[in-house]
Amino acid sequence: LLYSGLVSLYWISLVIRMLALDIDGTLTTSERSISDRTCAAVRKAVDSGLKVVLATNRRYRSSLLIADQLGVVVPVVCVGGALVKGKTGETVVCESFPAAAVQRIIQIARAEKQSLIVHHDADLSQTRDFVLDDNDPWNIYTARYFSEYESVAWVGDAQKLSARIKPIGATLFGEEQVLRDVERQVTRDCPGVVLTIIREVDGFGWSCAVSQRHVTKWTGLSRLAVVSGFTPAEVCAVGDELNDLAMIEGAGVSVAMGNAHPKVKARATWVTNSNDHDGVVTVIERLLAEVS
């Protein structure tokens, strides 16, 4: 009770103007859906004047599908912070990935029979969002990703195709141990690159986000905050996984989901309910109560 009271006093001493919400495992349940209560709460937050932002490892187009489901038009920090898009789709931040590093990562992935997915700043008028290497038969996890986004996939030799775009990040899907093997080799050969491996929210395999070491959700989010005229102290960040840790540590107020990784819970201001029990609703209700 004492801790809860201290947290409440801390919140009251701050004015939160920007609310950053992770998507998978935060807005979405373990069944990859979003509850009606969560959708209604996010719309209420937007209507109240809070600047709601989606902060995710997803691509931009995939993030917009979630925004549409929520019923809001909001800025998006996507591809782990490498790309930030404003409400009208304008590019606010775009962090280019070194071409030589991309080529080496493709080689390492192929040696482990993995198929790299390479992302770029794809305008919605374009028909292809990402490059998917066809070097090896895809594992079941990569095949599922392709089946969901086939219409916007550019399939072929990733070494050749990635040279035609401006990569901003990459993704792998597979079994944890294989992804750890890739991580060790990439860390050895590409010191400016970091791999973040997490369990998929529905338990179907693991994903590995490949990013530049200096790029995080927080670097993208903090740039957006500055452009919007906000300070880090005016930002509330909500997340569940290790890829949310930077924004959890950087925001003035941070909230870990009840299902969050222990390291995220340890660094957050407080812990809300899980993604399967409308944890985001609790956060928004508390935020709006503090400013009413």
Coordinates of C-alpha atoms in Angstrom, one line a residue:
L1 CA 0.0 0.0 0.0
L2 CA 2.8 2.4 0.8
Y3 CA 4.5 1.7 -2.5
S4 CA 1.2 2.2 -4.3
G5 CA 0.7 5.5 -2.6
L6 CA 4.3 6.7 -3.4
V7 CA 3.7 5.8 -7.1
S8 CA 0.5 7.8 -7.1
L9 CA 2.3 10.8 -5.7
Y10 CA 5.0 10.4 -8.3
W11 CA 2.4 10.4 -11.1
I12 CA 0.6 13.4 -9.7
S13 CA 3.9 15.4 -9.7
L14 CA 4.2 14.8 -13.5
V15 CA 2.1 15.9 -16.5
I16 CA 2.0 13.1 -19.0
R17 CA 1.3 14.4 -22.6
M18 CA 2.5 11.5 -24.7
L19 CA 1.5 7.8 -24.2
A20 CA 3.7 5.3 -26.0
L21 CA 2.2 1.8 -26.4
D22 CA 4.0 -1.3 -27.5
I23 CA 1.8 -3.6 -29.7
D24 CA 2.5 -7.3 -29.4
G25 CA 2.1 -8.5 -25.8
T26 CA 0.9 -5.1 -24.7
L27 CA -2.1 -4.1 -26.8
T28 CA -2.6 -7.6 -28.2
T29 CA -3.5 -10.6 -26.1
S30 CA -1.8 -14.0 -26.2
E31 CA -4.2 -14.9 -29.0
R32 CA -3.0 -11.9 -31.1
S33 CA -6.2 -10.0 -30.7
I34 CA -7.2 -6.7 -29.2
S35 CA -10.1 -6.5 -26.8
D36 CA -13.0 -4.1 -27.3
R37 CA -12.2 -2.5 -23.9
T38 CA -8.6 -1.8 -25.0
C39 CA -9.8 -0.3 -28.3
A40 CA -12.3 2.0 -26.5
A41 CA -9.7 3.1 -23.9
V42 CA -7.1 4.0 -26.5
R43 CA -9.8 6.1 -28.4
K44 CA -10.7 7.8 -25.2
A45 CA -7.0 8.6 -24.5
V46 CA -6.7 10.2 -28.0
D47 CA -10.0 12.1 -27.6
S48 CA -8.7 13.4 -24.2
G49 CA -5.8 15.1 -25.9
L50 CA -3.1 12.6 -25.0
K51 CA -0.6 12.1 -27.9
V52 CA -0.8 8.4 -28.3
V53 CA 2.0 6.7 -30.2
L54 CA 2.4 3.1 -31.2
A55 CA 6.0 1.9 -30.5
T56 CA 6.8 -1.5 -32.1
N57 CA 9.2 -3.7 -33.9
R58 CA 6.6 -4.2 -36.6
R59 CA 6.8 -2.6 -40.0
Y60 CA 4.8 0.6 -40.7
R61 CA 2.0 -1.0 -42.7
S62 CA 1.6 -3.7 -40.2
S63 CA 1.4 -1.1 -37.4
L64 CA -1.3 0.8 -39.3
L65 CA -3.4 -2.3 -39.3
I66 CA -3.4 -2.1 -35.5
A67 CA -4.1 1.6 -35.5
D68 CA -7.1 0.9 -37.8
Q69 CA -8.3 -1.8 -35.5
L70 CA -8.0 0.6 -32.5
G71 CA -9.9 3.2 -34.5
V72 CA -7.3 5.9 -34.2
V73 CA -4.9 7.8 -36.4
V74 CA -1.6 8.2 -34.5
P75 CA 2.2 8.5 -35.1
V76 CA 4.2 5.2 -35.2
V77 CA 7.6 4.4 -34.0
C78 CA 8.3 1.2 -35.9
V79 CA 11.1 -1.3 -36.9
G80 CA 12.4 -1.0 -33.3
G81 CA 12.9 2.8 -33.6
A82 CA 14.6 2.9 -36.9
L83 CA 11.6 4.4 -38.6
V84 CA 9.2 7.0 -37.2
K85 CA 6.1 8.1 -39.1
G86 CA 3.8 11.0 -38.3
K87 CA 0.1 10.9 -38.2
T88 CA -0.1 11.8 -41.9
G89 CA 2.5 9.2 -42.9
E90 CA 5.4 11.6 -43.1
T91 CA 8.9 10.2 -42.2
V92 CA 10.2 11.9 -39.0
V93 CA 13.1 9.5 -38.5
C94 CA 14.8 7.0 -40.8
E95 CA 18.0 5.2 -39.6
S96 CA 19.8 3.6 -42.6
F97 CA 21.5 0.3 -41.9
P98 CA 25.1 -0.1 -43.2
A99 CA 25.0 -2.1 -46.5
A100 CA 28.1 -4.2 -45.6
A101 CA 26.6 -5.3 -42.3
V102 CA 23.4 -6.4 -44.1
Q103 CA 25.4 -8.5 -46.6
R104 CA 27.3 -10.2 -43.8
I105 CA 24.2 -10.9 -41.7
I106 CA 22.6 -12.5 -44.8
Q107 CA 25.6 -14.8 -45.1
I108 CA 25.5 -15.8 -41.5
A109 CA 21.8 -16.4 -41.6
R110 CA 22.2 -18.6 -44.6
A111 CA 24.9 -20.7 -43.0
E112 CA 22.4 -21.4 -40.2
K113 CA 19.7 -22.2 -42.8
Q114 CA 17.8 -19.0 -41.8
S115 CA 16.1 -16.6 -44.2
L116 CA 16.6 -12.9 -43.4
I117 CA 13.8 -10.4 -43.7
V118 CA 15.1 -6.9 -44.6
H119 CA 13.0 -3.8 -43.9
H120 CA 13.1 -0.4 -45.5
D121 CA 11.1 2.9 -45.4
A122 CA 8.3 1.7 -47.7
D123 CA 5.8 4.4 -48.7
L124 CA 2.3 3.0 -48.7
S125 CA 2.0 3.7 -52.4
Q126 CA 4.7 1.1 -52.9
T127 CA 3.7 -2.6 -53.4
R128 CA 6.6 -4.2 -51.4
D129 CA 7.5 -3.5 -47.8
F130 CA 10.3 -5.9 -47.2
V131 CA 12.8 -8.3 -48.8
L132 CA 12.6 -12.0 -47.9
D133 CA 15.6 -14.2 -48.7
D134 CA 14.6 -17.4 -50.6
N135 CA 18.0 -19.0 -50.2
D136 CA 16.7 -21.9 -48.2
P137 CA 13.3 -23.5 -47.7
W138 CA 11.7 -21.4 -45.0
N139 CA 11.1 -22.7 -41.5
I140 CA 7.5 -22.9 -40.3
Y141 CA 7.8 -19.5 -38.5
T142 CA 9.1 -17.6 -41.5
A143 CA 6.5 -19.3 -43.7
R144 CA 3.7 -18.1 -41.4
Y145 CA 5.0 -14.5 -41.6
F146 CA 5.1 -14.8 -45.4
S147 CA 1.6 -16.2 -45.5
E148 CA 0.3 -13.2 -43.6
Y149 CA 2.2 -10.6 -45.6
E150 CA 2.7 -12.2 -49.0
S151 CA 1.2 -9.3 -50.9
V152 CA 3.9 -6.9 -49.7
A153 CA 6.8 -9.3 -49.7
W154 CA 9.7 -9.0 -52.2
V155 CA 11.0 -12.6 -52.4
G156 CA 14.4 -13.5 -53.9
D157 CA 18.1 -13.2 -53.4
A158 CA 18.3 -10.9 -50.4
Q159 CA 21.9 -10.0 -51.1
K160 CA 20.9 -8.6 -54.5
L161 CA 17.5 -7.2 -53.6
S162 CA 18.7 -5.5 -50.4
A163 CA 21.3 -3.6 -52.5
R164 CA 18.4 -2.0 -54.4
I165 CA 16.7 -0.5 -51.2
K166 CA 17.9 1.4 -48.2
P167 CA 17.7 -1.2 -45.3
I168 CA 16.8 0.1 -41.9
G169 CA 16.6 -3.2 -40.0
A170 CA 16.0 -6.9 -40.3
T171 CA 14.1 -9.8 -38.7
L172 CA 14.6 -13.6 -38.3
F173 CA 12.1 -16.2 -37.1
G174 CA 13.0 -19.6 -35.8
E175 CA 14.0 -21.7 -32.8
E176 CA 15.7 -19.9 -30.0
Q177 CA 19.0 -21.9 -30.1
V178 CA 19.5 -21.3 -33.8
L179 CA 18.8 -17.6 -33.4
R180 CA 21.4 -17.5 -30.5
D181 CA 24.0 -19.1 -32.8
V182 CA 23.3 -16.3 -35.4
E183 CA 23.5 -13.7 -32.6
R184 CA 26.9 -14.9 -31.5
Q185 CA 28.3 -14.7 -35.0
V186 CA 26.8 -11.3 -35.9
T187 CA 28.0 -9.9 -32.6
R188 CA 31.5 -11.1 -33.4
D189 CA 31.5 -9.8 -37.0
C190 CA 29.3 -6.7 -36.8
P191 CA 30.1 -4.8 -33.6
G192 CA 27.7 -2.0 -34.4
V193 CA 24.7 -4.4 -34.6
V194 CA 22.6 -5.9 -31.8
L195 CA 20.1 -8.8 -32.0
T196 CA 17.1 -8.9 -29.6
I197 CA 15.6 -12.4 -29.4
I198 CA 12.2 -12.8 -27.8
R199 CA 9.5 -15.4 -27.6
E200 CA 6.5 -14.8 -29.9
V201 CA 3.5 -13.5 -27.9
D202 CA 1.4 -16.6 -28.9
G203 CA 4.2 -19.0 -28.1
F204 CA 4.8 -20.0 -31.7
G205 CA 8.6 -19.8 -32.1
W206 CA 11.0 -16.9 -31.5
S207 CA 11.7 -13.7 -33.3
C208 CA 15.0 -11.9 -33.6
A209 CA 15.1 -8.2 -34.3
V210 CA 18.3 -7.0 -36.0
S211 CA 19.1 -3.3 -35.4
Q212 CA 22.0 -0.9 -35.1
R213 CA 23.3 -0.7 -31.5
H214 CA 22.4 3.0 -31.2
V215 CA 18.9 2.6 -32.4
T216 CA 16.0 1.7 -30.0
K217 CA 12.4 2.4 -29.5
W218 CA 13.4 5.1 -27.1
T219 CA 15.7 6.9 -29.6
G220 CA 12.8 7.1 -32.1
L221 CA 10.3 8.0 -29.4
S222 CA 12.4 10.7 -27.9
R223 CA 13.0 12.3 -31.3
L224 CA 9.2 12.3 -31.9
A225 CA 8.7 13.8 -28.4
V226 CA 11.1 16.7 -29.2
V227 CA 9.5 17.3 -32.6
S228 CA 6.1 17.4 -30.8
G229 CA 7.4 19.8 -28.1
F230 CA 7.4 17.3 -25.2
T231 CA 10.2 16.4 -22.8
P232 CA 11.1 12.8 -21.8
A233 CA 9.4 13.6 -18.4
E234 CA 6.1 14.1 -20.2
V235 CA 6.2 10.6 -21.8
C236 CA 4.6 7.5 -20.4
A237 CA 5.8 4.2 -22.0
V238 CA 4.1 0.9 -21.7
G239 CA 5.6 -2.4 -22.8
D240 CA 6.4 -6.1 -22.0
E241 CA 9.5 -7.3 -23.6
L242 CA 13.3 -6.7 -23.7
N243 CA 12.9 -4.6 -26.9
D244 CA 10.8 -2.2 -24.8
L245 CA 13.5 -1.8 -22.1
A246 CA 15.1 1.4 -23.5
M247 CA 11.8 3.3 -23.6
I248 CA 10.9 1.9 -20.2
E249 CA 14.1 3.3 -18.8
G250 CA 14.0 6.6 -20.7
A251 CA 10.4 7.7 -20.2
G252 CA 9.3 9.9 -17.3
V253 CA 6.7 7.3 -16.3
S254 CA 7.0 3.7 -17.4
V255 CA 4.6 0.8 -17.0
A256 CA 5.3 -2.9 -17.4
M257 CA 2.5 -5.3 -18.4
G258 CA 1.7 -8.1 -15.9
N259 CA 3.1 -10.5 -18.5
A260 CA 6.3 -8.6 -19.0
H261 CA 9.8 -9.9 -18.8
P262 CA 11.2 -9.7 -15.3
K263 CA 13.9 -7.2 -16.4
V264 CA 11.1 -4.9 -17.7
K265 CA 9.1 -5.1 -14.5
A266 CA 12.2 -4.4 -12.5
R267 CA 12.9 -1.1 -14.4
A268 CA 9.3 0.1 -14.7
T269 CA 7.6 2.7 -12.5
W270 CA 4.8 0.2 -11.8
V271 CA 3.3 -3.0 -13.1
T272 CA -0.3 -3.1 -14.6
N273 CA -2.5 -6.1 -15.4
S274 CA -1.4 -8.6 -18.1
N275 CA -2.2 -8.3 -21.8
D276 CA -5.0 -10.9 -21.4
H277 CA -6.6 -8.8 -18.7
D278 CA -6.7 -5.3 -20.3
G279 CA -3.6 -4.0 -18.6
V280 CA -3.5 -1.0 -21.1
V281 CA -7.0 0.0 -20.0
T282 CA -5.9 0.2 -16.4
V283 CA -3.0 2.5 -17.4
I284 CA -5.2 4.8 -19.5
E285 CA -7.8 5.0 -16.8
R286 CA -5.2 6.0 -14.2
L287 CA -3.6 8.5 -16.5
L288 CA -6.9 10.2 -17.3
A289 CA -7.9 10.2 -13.6
E290 CA -4.7 12.0 -12.7
V291 CA -5.3 14.8 -15.2
S292 CA -9.0 15.2 -14.6

